Amino acid sequence: MMDDFRHVYIRLCKDHHVEPQDCVLEKLKSLEKKSSGKAVLDLSTNSLTPKTCAVLGKALATDRTYVEVKFSDCMLDEDAVKGLAQGLAFNTFCRKLDLKGNNIRGASTEALGKMLRQNKSLVSLCLEWNGMGMLDSSFAVFCDGVGSNTSLRALDLRNNQISHDSVIELAASLKRNVHLRALDLRWNNCGLLGGRAVLEMLQNNKTLSRLELAGNNVPSDVMKSIETAVQNNADRQAIVEENLKRTQTMAKHIRSIEHDRKLQLNDLMTTIDEQELLMRKSQRASTEQIGNLQFALDERKGAFNSLAAKLSMAETELALSEQKVSDFNSTVNRLKAEMQEMAANHANDIRREKEERANEDLKFLKEISELQDKNMQLQNKVEDLDRKCRQQQEQVYDLKEQIAHAQSEVTLKGSQFEERITQEKARHKEAMRDQDQYKQKEMARMKQESEDMERILRERISKLEQQRLDMEEEISRLKATNVSDKLNAEEQVASLKHRLKSEEEQRHVQLEEKIRVLQTSKDELQSHCNQQTATLTQLQHRNSNLQLELENLKRQMGELNQELSQKNSQTYAEVEKVKVELNKAASKLEQERSTQSELRDKLASVDSQMSEQLLKHRKIVEEKDKEIVTLEEKLKGRDLELVRMREEEAQRVQVLQSAILNYVGSKQGASPR
């Protein structure tokens, strides 16, 4: 960076056809070798030409390297000072400027005033051992620049031959400047009039906290009043700085609390998002399981439809067998005459057949009773399953009520927490506003007291001028009153400081209590969120139990279907047995045509028994059909219940999502406020 400044200086010298001075180049090279800490351009005690100063001014106009620039004891002429001032007017990086011992006067003073009017970066300006006050008109321009400058904090004007008129101009300009903190006017010619002008300036300027006036022939009483005014300004500035520091620390603390609260809200949002993801995953799994169950139910329906088709085929076969029986009856009617002759011979055979048929009827009756018992057991199981489903539905309703109650509690606590935060903010704003009003009132009162004191002192001074004979007595009395007033003012300032400190401490304690209350409310909300997560896990566990029970019900339905298929196979076997028996009877009748004429009546009875057995078999088949229809209706009812439960679960999930989104939206709307 320093190397860049040297190159810029050499380039500008070439552009303006100026020979670079060796002393400047050597100093820049030595600074490049040292380059450590803050960059300081020190060209003190070097004789610089006006052209060199003009080039240095142009180089400094765009420089961002040197924080401090020193040209002390260089004995610069007017053109050299003008060149430097023109460049420094546009500099935005330099903070300190030292022009000590350069015999600055006249046009040089005006150039510095114009530079101060434009420069916005200089903080400290040293003009010691110059002659700026020799011409009042040029010093007035300098004072105008000082009054319009907003960045200068320290101004050194020692040994500048400043008269009382110039001090009056400087005091008038400082009435407009509220940024200057330190002014050094030692070893000038202020006198009584200049001291009064400075005292009058201090009535308006409350920011000048350091003022040096030694060696200016200012009377001791005026000097003491100036010192008291400067001390009051210093105390006031210290109080203001302390209040600013406290407000800054409180603001940092509040910002840290808000940052922690935002982090906690972000953590809550992440946990809620994770819970939503878990809910979505569980919902997807439940929907997949329900789809699989629906697919299994569709397969079972297909199986039931195939069974119904098989039953219809059995009915058609029974109708064909009935037709065959009618054909056999017609053949029997034709052969009755021939069978009467064989009736006597086959009477014993017919008795034996009757006994066998009776035994078979007993067996059939026993099987029918057993089937009826099994049907009763199945009906009891179905009733138990219906009761369990009702209990599960009641549990689901209770869970829904608990969830709605928990959501209402969450919303109520969220609204209460937001109301507390808004109340605390309003209280804090009111407290800050009251404090500002109190400070303004105290400042106005102190200002009024100081004005009253100054007015009284002026009246007393006029009386002293009129009554010169009683001067010594009046001076002693005024000194005593001044000392007492000073002590009273110091006591008042000390009491004000003590009272402000106590108020700040009380307000700090109140804010700490409010922060503790907010922390406890935050912990309560965190525990409530943990409870909500526990209830969600319980609901998921109950949902898994319900799914297991549904799988058990499906397994039981499969067992019932297997039993139905076994019963159907048994009925088919019985029908086949009856067909085989009929075929055997028909073969016997064909073989014994000659002997069956005598047994027509007995064959008619046998035919009636056969018809009764067929009717019984038909009734059994119809009962089985009715049982199948009832089972299908129950399956449909189960399907409807499953659909309803699925819809209720979807509604519950939507209600939970809407409640969580409302809660999160309310939190996000409260955070920017």
XYZ file of C-alpha atoms in Angstrom:
673
model
C 0.000 0.000 0.000
C 2.793 2.441 0.901
C 4.632 1.417 -2.248
C 1.506 2.376 -4.191
C 1.515 5.858 -2.625
C 5.156 6.376 -3.624
C 4.398 5.291 -7.191
C 1.394 7.653 -7.301
C 3.591 10.506 -6.040
C 6.232 9.831 -8.710
C 3.599 9.532 -11.455
C 1.933 12.844 -10.468
C 5.313 14.552 -10.412
C 5.911 13.380 -13.964
C 2.450 14.485 -15.074
C 2.934 17.987 -13.617
C 6.574 18.224 -14.689
C 7.783 18.517 -11.110
C 11.072 17.087 -9.897
C 10.443 14.716 -6.942
C 12.227 15.908 -3.820
C 14.825 13.519 -2.431
C 13.781 14.048 1.172
C 10.200 12.970 0.340
C 11.335 9.882 -1.561
C 13.740 8.858 1.214
C 11.032 9.295 3.832
C 8.553 7.201 1.785
C 11.151 4.447 1.312
C 11.930 4.384 5.044
C 8.190 4.160 5.803
C 7.865 1.217 3.387
C 10.636 -0.626 5.230
C 9.097 0.054 8.633
C 5.427 -0.570 7.561
C 4.119 -1.904 10.901
C 1.060 -0.815 12.902
C -0.836 2.305 11.877
C 0.432 4.045 8.725
C 1.801 7.550 9.559
C 3.157 9.944 6.917
C 5.722 12.032 8.841
C 7.439 14.757 6.765
C 8.253 17.040 9.692
C 11.259 19.379 9.615
C 11.601 19.011 5.831
C 11.646 22.042 3.578
C 8.955 21.358 0.990
C 8.355 23.422 -2.144
C 4.845 24.600 -3.099
C 4.819 22.331 -6.171
C 5.778 19.324 -4.084
C 3.014 20.163 -1.602
C 0.483 20.483 -4.455
C 1.487 17.045 -5.777
C 1.329 15.564 -2.251
C -2.120 17.104 -1.824
C -3.373 15.465 -5.035
C -1.858 12.156 -3.959
C -3.508 12.409 -0.539
C -6.894 13.233 -2.131
C -7.335 9.619 -3.226
C -5.082 7.963 -0.621
C -6.392 5.188 1.659
C -3.078 4.293 3.323
C -2.115 6.901 5.910
C -4.255 7.472 8.993
C -2.041 10.298 10.321
C -0.169 13.002 8.337
C 2.508 15.278 9.895
C 3.954 18.486 8.335
C 5.209 20.127 11.551
C 8.042 22.674 11.450
C 8.269 22.657 7.633
C 7.849 26.466 7.286
C 5.334 26.073 4.458
C 4.312 29.163 2.511
C 0.752 30.046 1.440
C 0.818 28.146 -1.869
C 2.145 25.008 -0.191
C -0.598 25.091 2.466
C -3.223 25.734 -0.226
C -2.040 22.718 -2.238
C -2.181 20.446 0.803
C -5.587 21.798 1.861
C -7.074 21.304 -1.616
C -6.020 17.652 -1.610
C -7.020 16.912 1.990
C -10.492 18.355 1.348
C -11.318 15.199 -0.639
C -9.471 12.685 1.586
C -11.745 10.171 3.363
C -9.168 8.071 5.251
C -6.863 10.399 7.200
C -7.862 10.962 10.847
C -5.066 13.218 12.230
C -3.307 16.243 10.665
C -0.347 18.049 12.244
C 0.644 21.501 10.806
C 2.572 22.769 13.815
C 5.087 25.592 13.349
C 4.411 26.536 9.693
C 3.686 30.250 10.091
C 0.174 29.818 8.665
C -1.666 33.138 8.202
C -3.912 34.986 5.816
C -4.809 32.981 2.682
C -3.425 29.803 4.237
C -5.911 30.144 7.079
C -8.779 30.590 4.591
C -7.640 27.473 2.683
C -7.730 25.431 5.880
C -11.252 26.738 6.625
C -12.457 25.671 3.171
C -10.803 22.287 3.665
C -12.647 21.776 6.981
C -15.948 22.700 5.294
C -15.552 19.782 2.828
C -13.554 17.172 4.769
C -15.614 14.563 6.673
C -12.875 12.302 8.065
C -10.453 14.431 10.155
C -10.779 13.849 13.890
C -7.754 15.771 15.234
C -6.138 18.984 13.839
C -2.972 20.505 15.359
C -2.170 24.149 14.353
C 0.193 25.109 17.191
C 2.796 27.894 16.741
C 1.254 29.646 13.739
C -0.087 33.124 13.114
C -3.667 32.385 12.146
C -5.162 35.154 14.302
C -3.198 37.996 12.747
C -5.941 38.713 10.176
C -9.472 38.667 11.563
C -11.126 38.281 8.129
C -9.171 35.131 7.193
C -9.653 33.672 10.677
C -13.415 34.273 10.299
C -13.380 31.992 7.211
C -11.504 29.380 9.241
C -14.080 29.661 12.040
C -16.897 29.199 9.514
C -15.246 25.956 8.356
C -14.898 24.771 11.967
C -18.585 25.509 12.619
C -19.787 23.530 9.588
C -17.463 20.522 10.151
C -19.098 17.389 11.637
C -16.143 15.030 12.141
C -13.523 17.119 14.039
C -13.209 16.170 17.735
C -9.958 17.925 18.830
C -8.561 21.323 17.696
C -5.201 22.717 18.871
C -4.770 26.520 18.361
C -1.981 27.291 20.848
C 0.279 30.285 20.191
C -1.617 31.616 17.144
C -1.863 35.336 18.130
C -5.650 35.091 18.334
C -7.248 38.332 19.562
C -10.510 38.773 21.435
C -12.350 39.555 18.154
C -11.130 36.294 16.625
C -12.159 34.435 19.782
C -15.621 35.976 19.488
C -15.840 34.674 15.875
C -14.639 31.234 17.003
C -17.182 31.170 19.832
C -20.005 32.099 17.433
C -19.035 29.264 15.084
C -18.775 26.768 17.966
C -22.391 27.500 18.889
C -23.296 25.679 15.680
C -20.782 22.835 16.137
C -22.056 20.034 18.396
C -19.281 17.564 17.551
C -16.063 19.181 18.873
C -14.960 17.748 22.234
C -11.559 19.400 22.953
C -10.249 22.927 22.184
C -6.828 24.280 23.157
C -6.479 28.121 23.074
C -3.530 28.546 25.423
C -1.079 31.445 25.011
C -3.284 33.716 22.890
C -4.855 37.132 23.503
C -8.474 36.357 24.438
C -8.841 38.883 27.251
C -12.021 39.684 29.120
C -14.231 40.030 26.026
C -12.985 36.773 24.562
C -13.569 35.003 27.893
C -17.141 36.325 28.044
C -17.732 35.175 24.451
C -16.447 31.722 25.346
C -18.680 31.657 28.438
C -21.694 32.672 26.352
C -20.794 29.969 23.823
C -20.737 27.334 26.565
C -24.325 28.205 27.451
C -25.404 26.831 24.061
C -22.670 24.259 23.382
C -23.070 21.300 25.749
C -20.634 18.952 24.008
C -17.300 20.781 24.532
C -15.858 18.876 27.511
C -12.199 20.054 27.429
C -11.128 23.695 27.045
C -7.666 25.130 27.777
C -7.386 28.964 28.223
C -4.154 29.451 30.190
C -2.084 32.483 29.313
C -4.963 34.504 27.753
C -5.375 37.283 30.364
C -8.876 36.067 31.231
C -10.124 37.247 34.674
C -10.201 34.620 37.395
C -13.975 34.804 37.986
C -14.714 34.354 34.280
C -12.115 31.584 34.179
C -13.784 29.816 37.099
C -17.241 30.095 35.527
C -15.814 28.723 32.261
C -14.215 25.848 34.143
C -17.513 25.043 35.905
C -19.382 25.113 32.577
C -16.760 22.846 30.957
C -16.871 20.510 33.968
C -20.676 20.375 33.727
C -20.346 19.524 30.037
C -17.810 16.801 30.873
C -20.077 15.341 33.578
C -23.057 15.504 31.247
C -21.044 13.808 28.489
C -19.914 11.090 30.905
C -23.516 10.476 31.973
C -24.661 10.341 28.353
C -21.842 7.937 27.419
C -22.613 5.743 30.419
C -26.303 5.655 29.474
C -25.364 4.852 25.894
C -23.137 2.000 27.069
C -25.908 0.642 29.266
C -28.486 0.898 26.521
C -26.079 -0.822 24.132
C -25.449 -3.649 26.623
C -29.195 -4.022 27.202
C -29.814 -4.038 23.446
C -27.122 -6.696 22.989
C -28.669 -8.759 25.770
C -32.139 -8.421 24.228
C -30.761 -9.334 20.789
C -29.074 -12.407 22.272
C -32.354 -13.410 23.931
C -34.217 -12.921 20.648
C -31.534 -14.963 18.853
C -31.909 -17.776 21.396
C -35.675 -17.616 21.007
C -35.363 -17.822 17.231
C -33.041 -20.833 17.577
C -35.553 -22.512 19.893
C -38.372 -21.799 17.432
C -36.247 -23.268 14.646
C -35.649 -26.376 16.786
C -39.392 -26.643 17.403
C -40.062 -26.256 13.686
C -37.549 -29.012 12.869
C -39.102 -31.355 15.457
C -42.585 -30.623 14.092
C -41.351 -31.296 10.542
C -39.808 -34.571 11.677
C -43.079 -35.543 13.372
C -44.968 -34.670 10.191
C -42.581 -36.878 8.198
C -43.118 -39.729 10.652
C -46.890 -39.247 10.432
C -46.729 -39.269 6.644
C -44.614 -42.413 6.638
C -47.006 -44.165 9.035
C -49.952 -42.987 6.938
C -48.298 -44.352 3.793
C -47.628 -47.661 5.521
C -51.226 -47.859 6.774
C -52.569 -47.039 3.309
C -50.338 -49.736 1.795
C -51.518 -52.243 4.402
C -55.149 -51.291 3.802
C -54.597 -51.697 0.053
C -53.131 -55.153 0.632
C -56.094 -56.040 2.821
C -58.462 -54.764 0.165
C -56.675 -56.922 -2.402
C -56.995 -59.964 -0.116
C -60.686 -59.233 0.400
C -61.165 -59.020 -3.361
C -59.482 -62.400 -3.730
C -61.778 -63.868 -1.069
C -64.775 -62.385 -2.861
C -63.607 -64.124 -6.019
C -63.345 -67.364 -4.051
C -66.877 -66.869 -2.735
C -68.133 -66.221 -6.256
C -66.470 -69.443 -7.458
C -68.152 -71.319 -4.598
C -71.502 -69.812 -5.611
C -70.876 -70.988 -9.192
C -70.069 -74.477 -7.901
C -73.307 -74.473 -5.881
C -75.274 -73.510 -8.977
C -73.625 -76.367 -10.830
C -74.599 -78.713 -7.998
C -78.190 -77.491 -8.236
C -78.222 -78.230 -11.974
C -76.847 -81.687 -11.290
C -79.591 -82.184 -8.704
C -82.187 -81.123 -11.282
C -80.731 -83.658 -13.735
C -80.885 -86.314 -11.031
C -84.537 -85.412 -10.410
C -85.236 -85.852 -14.104
C -83.498 -89.224 -13.993
C -85.615 -90.168 -10.952
C -88.765 -89.234 -12.840
C -87.562 -91.407 -15.712
C -86.887 -94.185 -13.262
C -90.421 -93.763 -11.844
C -91.915 -94.135 -15.311
C -89.882 -97.265 -15.892
C -90.908 -98.497 -12.416
C -94.582 -97.963 -13.276
C -94.096 -99.995 -16.408
C -92.333 -102.720 -14.537
C -94.619 -102.846 -11.483
C -96.464 -105.811 -12.844
C -93.230 -107.696 -13.304
C -91.883 -106.608 -9.883
C -94.940 -107.980 -7.984
C -93.767 -111.478 -8.671
C -90.352 -110.759 -7.228
C -91.707 -108.870 -4.125
C -92.068 -111.935 -1.983
C -88.558 -113.118 -2.709
C -86.966 -109.755 -1.979
C -88.974 -108.824 1.179
C -86.072 -109.783 3.435
C -83.697 -107.820 1.253
C -85.967 -104.788 1.510
C -86.078 -105.111 5.323
C -82.328 -105.174 5.488
C -82.178 -102.137 3.187
C -84.659 -100.297 5.446
C -82.502 -100.945 8.478
C -79.429 -99.699 6.630
C -81.306 -96.615 5.502
C -82.448 -95.957 9.069
C -78.863 -96.188 10.297
C -77.766 -93.768 7.559
C -80.570 -91.352 8.529
C -79.354 -91.409 12.138
C -75.838 -90.654 10.964
C -77.125 -87.764 8.841
C -79.078 -86.363 11.810
C -75.984 -86.507 14.030
C -73.905 -84.705 11.387
C -76.605 -82.021 11.003
C -76.673 -81.432 14.795
C -72.872 -81.137 14.829
C -72.996 -78.634 11.982
C -75.621 -76.615 13.845
C -73.366 -76.516 16.949
C -70.461 -75.314 14.825
C -72.715 -72.631 13.328
C -73.655 -71.460 16.821
C -69.985 -71.245 17.800
C -69.217 -69.255 14.672
C -72.076 -66.876 15.438
C -70.723 -66.371 18.977
C -67.276 -65.577 17.551
C -68.804 -63.069 15.126
C -70.643 -61.372 18.013
C -67.389 -61.184 20.017
C -65.653 -59.609 17.038
C -68.473 -57.056 16.678
C -68.173 -56.158 20.340
C -64.398 -55.714 20.026
C -64.880 -53.464 16.976
C -67.318 -51.298 18.931
C -64.845 -51.023 21.817
C -62.099 -50.032 19.383
C -64.344 -47.380 17.853
C -65.069 -45.969 21.322
C -61.313 -45.880 22.029
C -60.721 -44.043 18.729
C -63.400 -41.456 19.659
C -61.792 -40.944 23.087
C -58.380 -40.465 21.438
C -59.856 -37.900 19.068
C -61.349 -35.960 21.994
C -57.995 -36.056 23.825
C -56.175 -34.785 20.728
C -58.677 -31.937 20.256
C -58.334 -30.982 23.938
C -54.518 -31.022 23.674
C -54.615 -28.877 20.525
C -56.871 -26.318 22.238
C -54.481 -26.200 25.203
C -51.507 -25.675 22.844
C -53.272 -22.812 21.041
C -54.315 -21.189 24.347
C -50.790 -21.368 25.769
C -49.302 -20.048 22.505
C -51.689 -17.066 22.544
C -50.944 -16.408 26.241
C -47.195 -16.539 25.561
C -47.538 -14.059 22.663
C -49.674 -11.714 24.818
C -47.033 -11.833 27.553
C -44.285 -11.004 25.064
C -46.264 -8.039 23.641
C -47.033 -6.751 27.165
C -43.371 -6.997 28.179
C -42.297 -5.153 25.012
C -44.870 -2.398 25.652
C -43.740 -2.086 29.285
C -40.105 -1.884 28.222
C -40.915 0.803 25.632
C -42.909 2.807 28.222
C -40.065 2.525 30.731
C -37.532 3.752 28.126
C -39.860 6.578 27.123
C -40.346 7.632 30.784
C -36.587 7.536 31.314
C -35.985 9.734 28.248
C -38.643 12.206 29.412
C -37.125 12.271 32.888
C -33.641 12.906 31.451
C -34.944 15.690 29.233
C -36.714 17.312 32.180
C -33.579 17.089 34.316
C -31.440 18.566 31.522
C -33.946 21.416 31.025
C -34.038 22.091 34.758
C -30.234 22.124 34.987
C -30.067 24.414 31.967
C -32.639 26.756 33.541
C -30.709 26.784 36.802
C -27.455 27.551 35.007
C -29.148 30.366 33.059
C -30.573 31.768 36.281
C -27.149 31.609 37.867
C -25.579 33.358 34.889
C -28.248 36.051 34.962
C -27.671 36.657 38.666
C -23.915 36.847 38.095
C -24.377 39.380 35.304
C -26.507 41.567 37.545
C -23.916 41.356 40.270
C -21.099 42.229 37.839
C -23.017 45.316 36.666
C -23.485 46.339 40.247
C -19.749 45.912 40.835
C -18.953 48.135 37.868
C -21.329 50.801 39.157
C -20.148 50.569 42.740
C -16.382 50.379 42.452
C -15.904 51.701 46.006
C -17.472 48.550 47.610
C -15.637 46.197 45.198
C -13.638 44.157 47.734
C -16.583 43.424 50.016
C -18.855 42.514 47.100
C -16.136 40.305 45.538
C -15.707 38.360 48.791
C -19.457 37.949 49.148
C -19.789 36.843 45.508
C -16.952 34.357 45.957
C -18.727 32.894 48.973
C -22.014 32.646 47.065
C -20.212 31.102 44.062
C -18.599 28.472 46.258
C -21.902 27.629 47.908
C -23.673 27.489 44.535
C -20.912 25.292 43.155
C -21.238 22.957 46.137
C -25.010 22.858 45.712
C -24.644 22.157 41.993
C -22.127 19.406 42.701
C -24.438 17.920 45.319
C -27.351 18.064 42.885
C -25.267 16.396 40.151
C -24.119 13.697 42.599
C -27.710 13.103 43.747
C -28.848 12.915 40.119
C -26.086 10.423 39.322
C -26.976 8.299 42.356
C -30.694 8.399 41.517
C -30.080 7.506 37.844
C -27.829 4.612 38.892
C -30.470 3.291 41.325
C -33.198 3.574 38.664
C -31.022 1.768 36.119
C -30.281 -1.003 38.640
C -33.988 -1.399 39.473
C -34.872 -1.512 35.777
C -32.095 -4.068 35.183
C -33.482 -6.251 38.008
C -37.005 -5.975 36.564
C -35.775 -6.955 33.105
C -33.901 -9.945 34.574
C -37.120 -11.050 36.333
C -39.040 -10.715 33.064
C -36.389 -12.765 31.265
C -36.634 -15.451 33.961
C -40.461 -15.534 33.597
C -40.095 -15.866 29.806
C -37.577 -18.700 30.315
C -39.997 -20.586 32.605
C -42.846 -20.159 30.094
C -40.528 -21.449 27.363
C -39.703 -24.534 29.500
C -43.423 -25.144 30.045
C -44.060 -25.004 26.304
C -41.161 -27.413 25.717
C -42.593 -29.914 28.249
C -46.034 -29.596 26.664
C -44.517 -30.343 23.236
C -42.828 -33.424 24.736
C -46.212 -34.573 26.076
C -47.724 -34.097 22.636
C -44.988 -36.243 21.086
C -45.654 -38.945 23.728
C -49.385 -38.927 22.894
C -48.524 -39.215 19.186
C -46.341 -42.268 19.885
C -49.189 -43.822 21.920
C -51.597 -43.222 19.041
C -49.175 -44.865 16.624
C -48.867 -47.855 18.987
C -52.667 -48.140 19.187
C -52.884 -47.926 15.407
C -50.428 -50.832 15.103
C -52.527 -52.845 17.601
C -55.656 -52.170 15.547
C -53.861 -53.360 12.431
C -52.840 -56.577 14.224
C -56.459 -57.146 15.288
C -57.573 -56.609 11.692
C -55.075 -59.238 10.572
C -56.455 -61.639 13.210
C -59.980 -61.007 11.927
C -58.849 -61.739 8.393
C -57.215 -64.946 9.553
C -60.461 -65.965 11.260
C -62.356 -65.183 8.054
C -59.967 -67.471 6.183
C -60.624 -70.249 8.684
C -64.379 -69.750 8.258
C -63.964 -69.951 4.506
C -62.014 -73.186 4.893
C -64.765 -74.633 7.072
C -67.356 -73.594 4.488
C -65.343 -75.283 1.755
C -65.126 -78.443 3.900
C -68.897 -78.371 4.442
C -69.474 -77.906 0.726
C -67.202 -80.865 -0.012
C -69.141 -82.931 2.515
C -72.444 -81.993 0.857
C -70.980 -82.879 -2.539
C -69.818 -86.221 -1.149
C -73.257 -86.888 0.272
C -74.873 -86.050 -3.070
C -72.427 -88.387 -4.793
C -73.292 -91.115 -2.305
C -76.978 -90.624 -3.019
C -76.300 -90.810 -6.755
C -74.294 -94.019 -6.321
C -77.075 -95.507 -4.234
C -79.666 -94.529 -6.851
C -77.545 -96.125 -9.564
C -77.239 -99.281 -7.475
C -80.995 -99.335 -6.920
C -81.634 -98.813 -10.623
C -79.241 -101.672 -11.511
C -80.933 -103.931 -8.987
C -84.329 -102.997 -10.440
C -83.141 -103.761 -13.962
C -81.679 -107.079 -12.878
C -84.824 -108.040 -10.942
C -87.537 -106.961 -13.380
C -89.330 -110.254 -13.060
C -89.434 -110.144 -9.243
C -90.443 -106.472 -8.692
C -94.111 -106.704 -9.694
C -95.211 -107.654 -6.186
C -93.298 -104.824 -4.490
C -94.877 -101.789 -6.233
C -96.363 -100.396 -3.056
C -93.160 -100.855 -1.141
C -91.225 -99.208 -3.988
C -93.665 -96.260 -3.885
C -92.894 -95.872 -0.166
C -89.205 -96.104 -0.955
C -89.703 -93.427 -3.641
C -91.471 -91.202 -1.136
C -88.552 -91.656 1.315
C -86.128 -90.811 -1.439
C -88.097 -87.688 -2.299
C -88.132 -86.685 1.387
C -84.342 -87.176 1.579
C -83.938 -85.061 -1.554
C -86.122 -82.370 0.003
C -84.025 -82.515 3.141
C -80.849 -82.218 1.099
C -82.326 -79.236 -0.745
C -83.225 -77.592 2.546
C -79.687 -78.181 3.805
C -78.271 -76.675 0.614
C -80.625 -73.659 0.950
C -79.544 -73.197 4.547
C -75.897 -73.271 3.426
C -76.751 -70.671 0.771
C -78.368 -68.475 3.417
C -75.315 -68.884 5.629
C -73.071 -67.874 2.708
C -75.267 -64.816 2.030
C -75.150 -63.765 5.690
C -71.372 -64.200 5.723
C -71.080 -62.090 2.576
C -73.225 -59.375 4.218
C -70.991 -59.480 7.284
C -67.945 -59.172 5.039
C -69.516 -56.150 3.359
C -70.170 -54.630 6.795
C -66.517 -55.216 7.699
C -65.460 -53.531 4.450
C -67.662 -50.523 5.230
C -66.240 -50.310 8.753
C -62.690 -50.453 7.369
C -63.489 -47.652 4.901
C -65.052 -45.539 7.656
C -62.083 -46.095 9.962
C -59.732 -45.112 7.128
C -61.709 -41.906 6.516
C -61.703 -41.079 10.239
C -57.931 -41.585 10.391
C -57.475 -39.313 7.360
C -59.684 -36.624 8.975
C -57.757 -36.892 12.235
C -54.444 -36.509 10.388
C -55.782 -33.445 8.540
C -56.989 -31.865 11.819
C -53.575 -32.475 13.416
C -51.750 -30.986 10.404
C -54.005 -27.903 10.368
C -53.548 -27.366 14.122
C -49.759 -27.695 13.870
C -49.624 -25.329 10.855
C -51.790 -22.768 12.698
C -49.540 -22.984 15.756
C -46.373 -22.597 13.660
C -47.893 -19.695 11.676
C -48.843 -17.872 14.902
C -45.254 -18.325 16.203
C -43.743 -17.025 12.975
C -46.080 -14.021 12.995
C -45.089 -13.211 16.601
C -41.273 -13.451 16.065
C -40.890 -10.394 13.729
C -43.038 -8.364 16.095
